[in-house]
Coordinates of C-alpha atoms in Angstrom, one line a residue:
Chain I
X1 CA -0.4 -0.5 -0.2
X2 CA 0.8 3.6 -0.9
X3 CA 2.2 5.8 1.9
X4 CA 1.8 9.3 2.5
X5 CA 2.8 10.6 6.1
X6 CA 2.3 14.0 7.2
X7 CA 5.1 15.3 9.8
X8 CA 2.1 16.2 12.2
X9 CA -1.0 15.8 13.4
X10 CA -1.4 18.6 15.7
X11 CA 0.3 22.0 15.4
X12 CA -0.6 24.7 17.3
X13 CA 0.6 28.4 15.9
X14 CA 1.1 32.1 16.4
X15 CA 0.6 35.1 14.4
X16 CA 3.1 36.1 12.4
X17 CA 4.9 32.0 12.3
X18 CA 6.0 31.0 10.1
X19 CA 5.0 27.5 9.9
X20 CA 5.8 24.0 7.2
X21 CA 3.9 21.3 6.9
X22 CA 6.0 18.4 5.8
X23 CA 4.7 15.5 3.4
X24 CA 6.3 12.4 2.1
X25 CA 4.8 9.1 0.3
X26 CA 6.9 6.5 -0.5
X27 CA 5.4 5.5 -3.6
X28 CA 7.3 7.5 -5.7
X29 CA 4.4 9.4 -7.5
X30 CA 4.8 11.8 -9.7
X31 CA 2.4 14.2 -8.7
X32 CA 1.7 15.2 -5.2
X33 CA -1.2 17.6 -3.8
X34 CA -2.0 20.2 -0.5
X35 CA -5.5 20.6 -0.5
X36 CA -7.3 22.7 3.5
X37 CA -10.6 21.0 4.4
X38 CA -13.0 22.9 6.3
X39 CA -17.0 22.3 7.8
X40 CA -19.4 22.3 4.4
X41 CA -16.7 23.8 1.5
X42 CA -14.6 20.0 1.1
X43 CA -11.5 19.9 -0.3
X44 CA -9.7 22.8 -2.1
X45 CA -7.0 22.5 -3.8
X46 CA -4.2 25.2 -2.4
X47 CA -1.0 24.4 -4.8
X48 CA -0.1 20.7 -6.3
X49 CA 3.5 19.1 -8.1
X50 CA 3.7 17.2 -10.9
X51 CA 7.8 16.8 -11.0
X52 CA 10.8 17.5 -8.6
X53 CA 11.2 21.5 -8.3
X54 CA 8.2 21.7 -10.0
X55 CA 4.5 24.3 -8.4
X56 CA 1.5 24.9 -9.6
X57 CA -1.2 27.4 -8.2
X58 CA -4.3 26.0 -7.3
X59 CA -7.5 27.3 -6.6
X60 CA -6.9 28.4 -2.9
X61 CA -3.4 29.8 -2.9
X62 CA -2.9 32.9 -1.1
X63 CA -0.5 33.2 2.0
X64 CA 0.3 29.5 1.0
X65 CA 4.5 28.5 -0.5
X66 CA 5.1 25.0 -2.0
X67 CA 8.9 23.0 -2.0
X68 CA 9.4 20.0 -3.7
X69 CA 13.1 19.7 -4.1
X70 CA 13.1 15.9 -3.2
X71 CA 10.4 13.8 -5.6
X72 CA 9.2 12.2 -2.4
X73 CA 8.5 15.1 0.3
X74 CA 6.5 18.2 -0.5
X75 CA 5.9 20.7 2.0
X76 CA 4.1 23.6 2.2
X77 CA 4.9 26.6 4.0
X78 CA 2.5 29.8 5.4
X79 CA 4.3 32.2 4.8
X80 CA 2.9 34.1 8.2
X81 CA 0.3 32.4 10.0
X82 CA -2.8 34.1 10.6
X83 CA -5.9 32.9 11.7
X84 CA -8.0 32.2 9.0
X85 CA -5.5 29.2 7.8
X86 CA -7.1 27.1 11.0
X87 CA -8.0 24.5 9.5
X88 CA -6.9 20.7 8.5
X89 CA -4.5 19.9 6.1
X90 CA -4.6 17.2 4.2
X91 CA -1.4 15.9 1.6
X92 CA -1.8 13.5 -0.9
X93 CA -0.2 12.2 -4.0
X94 CA -0.4 10.3 -7.4
X95 CA 0.2 8.0 -9.7
X96 CA -2.6 8.3 -12.7
X97 CA -6.1 8.5 -11.7
X98 CA -6.5 8.9 -7.3
X99 CA -5.4 10.4 -4.5
X100 CA -3.8 8.6 -1.5
X101 CA -4.2 10.7 1.5
X102 CA -2.1 10.9 4.7
X103 CA -4.2 11.6 7.6
X104 CA -4.1 14.7 7.9
X105 CA -2.6 18.3 10.0
X106 CA -4.5 20.0 12.1
X107 CA -3.5 23.7 12.4
X108 CA -5.0 25.9 15.1
X109 CA -3.4 29.6 14.4
X110 CA -4.3 32.0 17.8
Chain J
X1 CA -11.9 25.2 -14.1
X2 CA -13.8 22.6 -12.6
X3 CA -16.9 23.1 -10.4
X4 CA -17.7 20.3 -8.4
X5 CA -21.1 20.5 -7.1
X6 CA -23.2 18.2 -4.4
X7 CA -25.9 17.5 -2.7
X8 CA -27.9 16.7 -0.1
X9 CA -24.7 17.3 2.4
X10 CA -26.4 16.2 5.0
X11 CA -28.0 12.8 4.0
X12 CA -30.6 10.1 7.4
X13 CA -31.2 6.4 6.0
X14 CA -32.7 3.8 8.1
X15 CA -30.2 0.3 7.7
X16 CA -30.7 -1.9 4.9
X17 CA -32.3 1.5 3.1
X18 CA -31.1 2.5 0.1
X19 CA -28.7 6.1 -0.2
X20 CA -28.3 8.2 -3.3
X21 CA -25.5 11.8 -3.4
X22 CA -26.0 13.6 -6.7
X23 CA -23.3 16.0 -7.8
X24 CA -22.5 18.4 -10.6
X25 CA -19.3 19.4 -13.3
X26 CA -19.8 22.2 -15.3
X27 CA -15.9 21.5 -17.6
X28 CA -17.3 18.6 -20.1
X29 CA -13.6 17.1 -20.6
X30 CA -13.2 16.0 -17.4
X31 CA -13.1 12.0 -18.1
X32 CA -12.6 10.6 -14.4
X33 CA -15.1 11.5 -11.2
X34 CA -13.2 9.6 -8.7
X35 CA -16.1 8.7 -4.7
X36 CA -14.1 8.8 -1.2
X37 CA -15.4 8.7 2.0
X38 CA -14.1 9.6 5.1
X39 CA -15.1 8.1 8.3
X40 CA -14.8 10.4 11.4
X41 CA -11.2 11.4 11.7
X42 CA -9.8 9.7 9.4
X43 CA -8.5 10.3 6.2
X44 CA -10.6 10.0 3.0
X45 CA -10.4 6.8 1.2
X46 CA -12.0 5.8 -2.7
X47 CA -13.7 3.0 -2.6
X48 CA -15.3 4.0 -6.7
X49 CA -13.9 5.7 -9.7
X50 CA -15.8 5.9 -12.6
X51 CA -14.4 7.0 -15.7
X52 CA -15.4 8.7 -19.0
X53 CA -15.7 6.2 -21.4
X54 CA -18.6 4.1 -18.9
X55 CA -22.2 4.6 -18.3
X56 CA -22.3 2.6 -15.1
X57 CA -20.0 0.7 -12.6
X58 CA -21.3 -1.8 -9.4
X59 CA -18.8 -3.1 -7.0
X60 CA -21.3 -5.2 -4.4
X61 CA -23.3 -2.7 -2.5
X62 CA -22.4 0.6 -4.0
X63 CA -22.4 1.6 -8.2
X64 CA -22.0 5.0 -9.7
X65 CA -23.0 6.5 -12.7
X66 CA -22.8 8.8 -15.3
X67 CA -23.8 11.3 -17.5
X68 CA -21.9 13.0 -19.7
X69 CA -24.8 14.9 -21.8
X70 CA -26.5 16.9 -18.4
X71 CA -22.5 16.9 -16.6
X72 CA -23.8 14.8 -13.5
X73 CA -23.3 11.7 -11.2
X74 CA -23.7 9.5 -8.6
X75 CA -23.5 6.8 -6.0
X76 CA -25.8 4.8 -5.0
X77 CA -25.0 1.9 -1.8
X78 CA -27.4 0.0 -1.3
X79 CA -28.9 -2.0 1.7
X80 CA -26.7 0.9 4.3
X81 CA -25.3 -0.4 6.8
X82 CA -24.1 1.3 10.0
X83 CA -20.4 1.7 9.1
X84 CA -21.3 3.0 6.2
X85 CA -22.2 6.4 8.0
X86 CA -19.3 9.1 7.2
X87 CA -18.7 11.8 4.8
X88 CA -18.9 11.1 1.1
X89 CA -16.9 13.3 -2.0
X90 CA -17.4 13.4 -5.2
X91 CA -14.2 14.7 -7.5
X92 CA -13.9 15.0 -11.4
X93 CA -10.7 15.8 -12.7
X94 CA -10.2 17.5 -16.0
X95 CA -8.3 17.2 -18.9
X96 CA -5.6 20.1 -17.8
X97 CA -3.2 17.7 -18.5
X98 CA -0.7 18.7 -15.9
X99 CA -0.4 16.9 -12.6
X100 CA -4.3 14.9 -12.7
X101 CA -5.6 17.0 -10.4
X102 CA -9.3 16.8 -9.0
X103 CA -12.2 18.9 -7.5
X104 CA -14.4 17.6 -4.7
X105 CA -17.5 18.4 -3.6
X106 CA -18.5 19.7 -0.9
X107 CA -19.2 16.6 0.9
X108 CA -22.3 15.2 2.4
X109 CA -22.3 13.2 5.3
X110 CA -23.7 10.3 6.0
X111 CA -25.8 9.0 8.6
X112 CA -27.2 5.5 8.8
X113 CA -29.9 5.0 11.7
X114 CA -30.7 1.4 13.4

């Protein structure tokens, strides 16, 4: 089974902090994604990457950046955390069609 | 870009009854439609998917239908059981060329009561 591992299950950060969310997959997938999940809004795409050092904006990229220096690792960066970025963050990887998701990181910004 | 609408947002059925969740999409070039189930506190998991060259697909108690002309697809669960209680998400993949990105619906919370 493909494993997608997110480094933290829960995080609490202060407003203005720089926050790093890490995601690692072990199946050599080309494509990796970051979504945020909010009640009533479903899963919204923040950024995705289809190759090392390649990245594309999703539907809600404002306030976020990403890094993909190695194929297996895709990092989401909150440059200056704000309270409206309190959410569940889900990483996913894909070889073609369906996704495999990580367990999620619940981030609270206070 | 693609837009996916999902209804209803909540659905309560009695054990043994059927449940139907409906989604519509906007991009006529979309060609792949997966459904994910997310149990409380867990990650979304793929339960069934359908490609645009197929009208219906079935896997035991779950089935998905696709109407390309109307741009809608539906999830059907028969003989529902308490373990079917979860949030279900539909998704669509546009034919944009890069990374197979999915656009998700807003989710349906299914409650199966005894």
